[in-house]
Structures are given as C-alpha cells and as structure tokens.
Amino acid sequence: DTGVSQNPRHKITKRGQNVTFRCDPISEHNRLYWYRQTLGQGPEFLTYFQNEAQLEKSRLLSDRFSAERPKGSFSTLEIQRTEQGDSAMYLCASSSGRGYEQYFGPGTRLTVT
Amino acid sequence: AQSVSQHNHHVILSEAASLELGCNYSYGGTVNLFWYVQYPGQHLQLLLKYFSGDPLVKGIKGFEAEFIKSKFSFNLRKPSVQWSDTAEYFCAVNSRGFQKLVFGTGTRLLVSP
C-alpha cells in the first residue's frame, strides 16, 4: 500500500533561508492538500489542489509561501525567508474525486533556528 | 467561520473503561464529519466518517460516533478501551461541497494497563 509520502521528514534551517518540501500523493488521487500543525493544535488548512490547479488558499499562506503541483502529481511547498514562527509540522493529504476522506502523509517537521 | 471544539484535552482511563470524547462544531449548513487518530510516532489515520444517513456510524477498532444535528455534536465512543488506544484523537469537519477540513485541537488519550 503506497500511501502519501513526504520528504524530507525533518528539516532544520536558519532564519532567513528558503526551504522546499515535497509531497507525493496516493497515485490515483487528483486532490492534494497542505496543512500546518503546531504543538498542541490540530492541523490548519493551507491550500488545496485539484489536479494542477490551486483552487483554495488560506490566509495563513502568506506571500512567503508558495505551493505548486505542476503535472497534477507531486506537489512542492516552498517557504522563503523563513521565520521562527514557521516552525511546525507540515502535513500533506490527498483524496480521490469520489470521496471526501483525506489521507495524510507522515509530515515534514520544520525547525527554524 | 467554521470551528470545532474538543472539550477534553487530556483523558486518562484504565483498560476496559468506556470512552466518550466530545466534539462540537459551529456551522449551520450541511457538513461532513470525521474522527482521525494519531498513534505515537505515526501519521493521522481516519477512524470514521459521517456524510449522510444513519447518524450512528461505526469505524475501525470498535469505535463509533453519533451525529446529533440539533446539538452540532459528533461524539466519539468506545465501550471498552485497550492500552493500544493510547493516541491523540482529532475531530474534523468540512462543509458539503468544499474541501478544506477544519480540525479541533485534539484530545490526548492515555490508557493505563
């Protein structure tokens, strides 16, 4: 069973650096989501793709954040000029067009020092 | 805006005790409701979901949840917990026709053997 995979699993970076995360969804899923989770909180929605189109973005997604899904398969989330407040777990999820349930990956834990 | 409240942040039970975790949401329209579980060191997994029909839904591992529309609630229950149920439980909701999931802050359950 190939579930949602995310790379890297951990990333430590210095404030001001750029980072990029990758998500590979379940192969037949055309919908892909990014969430962010901080300690003691539930995941918070960032953005959503249907195929290659980015259809919804949260206000949490500042202009330093950009997400792409160029061929409708894997997706990348880039954070430019990282800040300490960006430290969090970044989760990716995918779903098929038929159902509403989202399947989550293991996440990428970002630490900004 | 939608919100989800989970009233119990930490719950400690002995094995074989009964479990009920509260979840209330604020949204007046039609919703889909979910419970996700995160076992230690693992990623979020879907426990059960409600889209329509019978308000009492059964999930994996003996869990069930009841949707009470008049109370905007979707409480999770299990008649007899096991040590392996130690995990964090998240309630989530999305509006029918929309993709964004809104999560509660989670409940940490510790089951002592």
Short mmCIF file of C-alpha atoms in Angstrom, two decimals:
data_model
loop_
_atom_site.label_atom_id
_atom_site.label_comp_id
_atom_site.label_asym_id
_atom_site.label_seq_id
_atom_site.Cartn_x
_atom_site.Cartn_y
_atom_site.Cartn_z
CA ASP A 1 0.00 0.00 0.00
CA THR A 2 1.71 3.18 -1.15
CA GLY A 3 0.28 5.94 0.96
CA VAL A 4 1.09 9.64 0.91
CA SER A 5 4.82 10.24 1.21
CA GLN A 6 6.61 13.42 2.23
CA ASN A 7 10.24 14.45 2.03
CA PRO A 8 12.22 15.36 3.93
CA ARG A 9 10.82 14.14 7.22
CA HIS A 10 12.82 16.68 9.19
CA LYS A 11 14.35 19.98 8.20
CA ILE A 12 16.39 22.34 10.34
CA THR A 13 17.17 25.70 8.82
CA LYS A 14 18.39 29.09 9.87
CA ARG A 15 16.11 32.07 9.89
CA GLY A 16 16.06 33.78 6.53
CA GLN A 17 16.79 30.66 4.48
CA ASN A 18 14.43 29.17 1.92
CA VAL A 19 13.11 25.63 2.27
CA THR A 20 11.15 23.34 -0.04
CA PHE A 21 9.11 20.30 0.89
CA ARG A 22 7.78 17.62 -1.41
CA CYS A 23 4.60 15.57 -1.23
CA ASP A 24 3.75 12.51 -3.32
CA PRO A 25 0.03 11.69 -3.05
CA ILE A 26 -1.64 8.32 -3.45
CA SER A 27 -1.32 7.63 -7.16
CA GLU A 28 -4.95 7.76 -8.24
CA HIS A 29 -5.85 10.78 -6.11
CA ASN A 30 -6.42 14.00 -8.00
CA ARG A 31 -6.84 16.24 -4.93
CA LEU A 32 -3.95 17.32 -2.76
CA TYR A 33 -3.91 19.41 0.40
CA TRP A 34 -1.33 21.10 2.60
CA TYR A 35 -1.86 21.68 6.31
CA ARG A 36 0.30 23.03 9.09
CA GLN A 37 0.25 21.74 12.66
CA THR A 38 1.85 23.41 15.65
CA LEU A 39 2.27 21.95 19.11
CA GLY A 40 -1.00 21.49 20.94
CA GLN A 41 -3.13 22.35 17.92
CA GLY A 42 -4.94 20.45 15.25
CA PRO A 43 -3.86 20.73 11.62
CA GLU A 44 -4.69 24.05 9.94
CA PHE A 45 -5.54 24.19 6.25
CA LEU A 46 -3.08 25.98 3.97
CA THR A 47 -4.01 25.18 0.39
CA TYR A 48 -5.71 22.71 -1.95
CA PHE A 49 -5.09 21.49 -5.49
CA GLN A 50 -7.35 19.67 -7.87
CA ASN A 51 -5.04 18.18 -10.44
CA GLU A 52 -2.59 21.01 -11.21
CA ALA A 53 -4.97 23.85 -10.32
CA GLN A 54 -4.60 25.54 -6.96
CA LEU A 55 -8.23 26.15 -6.04
CA GLU A 56 -8.11 27.42 -2.48
CA LYS A 57 -5.58 29.21 -0.30
CA SER A 58 -5.81 30.06 3.37
CA ARG A 59 -5.00 33.48 4.74
CA LEU A 60 -2.32 31.61 6.72
CA LEU A 61 -0.46 31.25 3.42
CA SER A 62 1.49 34.49 3.39
CA ASP A 63 3.33 35.72 0.32
CA ARG A 64 6.44 33.94 1.58
CA PHE A 65 4.71 30.62 0.98
CA SER A 66 4.16 29.13 -2.45
CA ALA A 67 2.85 25.74 -3.48
CA GLU A 68 2.86 24.06 -6.85
CA ARG A 69 1.62 20.88 -8.41
CA PRO A 70 2.96 21.23 -11.94
CA LYS A 71 1.82 17.98 -13.52
CA GLY A 72 -1.03 17.14 -11.22
CA SER A 73 1.02 14.52 -9.42
CA PHE A 74 3.53 15.50 -6.72
CA SER A 75 3.44 18.89 -5.04
CA THR A 76 6.03 21.19 -3.51
CA LEU A 77 5.62 23.75 -0.75
CA GLU A 78 8.28 26.45 -0.58
CA ILE A 79 8.80 28.87 2.27
CA GLN A 80 11.01 31.85 1.53
CA ARG A 81 12.88 33.88 4.14
CA THR A 82 11.88 31.51 6.94
CA GLU A 83 10.95 32.91 10.34
CA GLN A 84 10.94 31.19 13.71
CA GLY A 85 7.16 31.25 13.66
CA ASP A 86 7.25 28.94 10.63
CA SER A 87 8.48 26.11 12.85
CA ALA A 88 5.76 23.47 12.63
CA MET A 89 4.81 20.12 11.16
CA TYR A 90 3.76 20.49 7.52
CA LEU A 91 1.26 17.83 6.51
CA CYS A 92 0.18 16.75 3.07
CA ALA A 93 -3.01 14.85 2.33
CA SER A 94 -4.71 13.53 -0.77
CA SER A 95 -8.15 12.36 -1.75
CA SER A 96 -9.93 10.96 -4.79
CA GLY A 97 -12.71 12.76 -6.57
CA ARG A 98 -15.27 10.27 -5.32
CA GLY A 99 -14.90 10.56 -1.60
CA TYR A 100 -14.37 13.29 0.91
CA GLU A 101 -11.93 11.50 3.19
CA GLN A 102 -8.40 12.79 3.11
CA TYR A 103 -5.40 10.52 3.62
CA PHE A 104 -2.46 12.09 5.39
CA GLY A 105 1.26 11.66 5.00
CA PRO A 106 3.79 11.50 7.85
CA GLY A 107 4.60 15.20 7.64
CA THR A 108 7.75 17.28 7.43
CA ARG A 109 8.87 18.79 10.71
CA LEU A 110 10.46 22.19 10.16
CA THR A 111 12.62 23.81 12.81
CA VAL A 112 13.78 27.36 12.18
CA THR A 113 16.69 28.42 14.41
CA ALA B 1 -16.18 30.81 10.08
CA GLN B 2 -16.29 27.14 10.93
CA SER B 3 -14.79 25.99 14.18
CA VAL B 4 -14.51 22.68 16.01
CA SER B 5 -14.33 22.33 19.78
CA GLN B 6 -12.98 19.33 21.59
CA HIS B 7 -13.69 19.80 25.25
CA ASN B 8 -11.32 17.24 26.71
CA HIS B 9 -7.66 17.98 26.07
CA HIS B 10 -6.33 15.07 28.13
CA VAL B 11 -8.14 11.92 29.18
CA ILE B 12 -6.71 9.14 31.31
CA LEU B 13 -8.54 5.82 31.54
CA SER B 14 -7.88 2.33 32.75
CA GLU B 15 -8.21 -0.57 30.35
CA ALA B 16 -11.81 -1.77 29.87
CA ALA B 17 -13.23 1.63 30.83
CA SER B 18 -15.72 3.25 28.48
CA LEU B 19 -14.70 6.25 26.41
CA GLU B 20 -16.60 9.26 25.18
CA LEU B 21 -14.81 12.20 23.59
CA GLY B 22 -16.80 15.31 22.88
CA CYS B 23 -16.80 17.25 19.62
CA ASN B 24 -18.94 20.25 18.74
CA TYR B 25 -18.80 22.29 15.57
CA SER B 26 -20.15 25.62 14.56
CA TYR B 27 -21.62 25.73 11.09
CA GLY B 28 -25.22 25.98 10.02
CA GLY B 29 -25.03 24.22 6.69
CA THR B 30 -24.59 20.63 5.64
CA VAL B 31 -21.34 19.14 6.86
CA ASN B 32 -19.20 16.05 6.64
CA LEU B 33 -17.73 14.91 9.94
CA PHE B 34 -14.60 12.92 10.69
CA TRP B 35 -12.58 11.50 13.54
CA TYR B 36 -8.87 10.99 12.94
CA VAL B 37 -6.43 9.22 15.25
CA GLN B 38 -2.70 9.68 15.59
CA TYR B 39 -0.88 6.87 17.38
CA PRO B 40 2.52 7.69 18.89
CA GLY B 41 5.08 8.14 16.12
CA GLN B 42 2.55 7.58 13.35
CA HIS B 43 0.65 9.81 10.96
CA LEU B 44 -3.00 10.80 11.08
CA GLN B 45 -5.37 7.95 10.21
CA LEU B 46 -9.08 8.09 9.52
CA LEU B 47 -11.06 6.43 12.30
CA LEU B 48 -14.57 7.04 10.99
CA LYS B 49 -16.64 9.46 8.95
CA TYR B 50 -20.19 10.70 8.58
CA PHE B 51 -21.58 12.02 5.31
CA SER B 52 -25.30 11.27 5.49
CA GLY B 53 -27.80 8.61 6.52
CA ASP B 54 -27.70 6.74 9.83
CA PRO B 55 -26.34 9.22 12.41
CA LEU B 56 -24.64 6.40 14.30
CA VAL B 57 -21.50 5.47 12.41
CA LYS B 58 -19.11 2.68 13.16
CA GLY B 59 -15.41 2.88 12.49
CA ILE B 60 -12.34 0.77 12.87
CA LYS B 61 -11.20 -0.87 16.10
CA GLY B 62 -14.61 -0.80 17.76
CA PHE B 63 -15.07 2.96 17.70
CA GLU B 64 -18.37 4.61 16.90
CA ALA B 65 -19.67 8.16 16.75
CA GLU B 66 -23.11 9.70 16.85
CA PHE B 67 -24.08 12.78 14.87
CA ILE B 68 -26.67 14.86 16.71
CA LYS B 69 -27.60 17.65 14.33
CA SER B 70 -29.62 19.63 16.88
CA LYS B 71 -26.61 19.77 19.18
CA PHE B 72 -23.99 20.26 16.45
CA SER B 73 -22.15 17.36 18.01
CA PHE B 74 -20.26 14.30 16.81
CA ASN B 75 -19.04 12.50 19.91
CA LEU B 76 -16.70 9.52 19.70
CA ARG B 77 -17.36 6.45 21.83
CA LYS B 78 -15.85 3.08 22.60
CA PRO B 79 -17.39 0.72 25.15
CA SER B 80 -14.10 -0.75 26.38
CA VAL B 81 -10.73 0.82 25.69
CA GLN B 82 -7.46 -1.01 25.35
CA TRP B 83 -3.90 0.08 26.10
CA SER B 84 -3.32 0.22 22.32
CA ASP B 85 -5.92 3.00 22.04
CA THR B 86 -3.43 5.41 23.60
CA ALA B 87 -3.24 8.14 20.98
CA GLU B 88 -4.34 11.64 20.07
CA TYR B 89 -7.82 11.96 18.60
CA PHE B 90 -8.92 14.78 16.31
CA CYS B 91 -12.42 15.72 15.27
CA ALA B 92 -12.71 17.45 11.88
CA VAL B 93 -15.45 18.92 9.72
CA ASN B 94 -15.85 20.25 6.23
CA SER B 95 -18.76 21.94 4.54
CA ARG B 96 -20.51 19.84 1.95
CA GLY B 97 -19.01 20.65 -1.42
CA PHE B 98 -15.86 22.20 -0.01
CA GLN B 99 -12.53 20.53 0.55
CA LYS B 100 -10.96 22.34 3.48
CA LEU B 101 -11.00 20.33 6.71
CA VAL B 102 -11.29 22.23 9.98
CA PHE B 103 -9.83 20.35 12.93
CA GLY B 104 -10.31 20.57 16.64
CA THR B 105 -7.31 20.92 18.95
CA GLY B 106 -7.26 17.21 19.69
CA THR B 107 -7.66 15.01 22.77
CA ARG B 108 -4.75 13.04 24.15
CA LEU B 109 -5.95 9.70 25.49
CA LEU B 110 -3.77 7.67 27.80
CA VAL B 111 -4.97 4.17 28.64
CA SER B 112 -3.19 2.58 31.54
CA PRO B 113 -2.90 -1.22 31.56
#
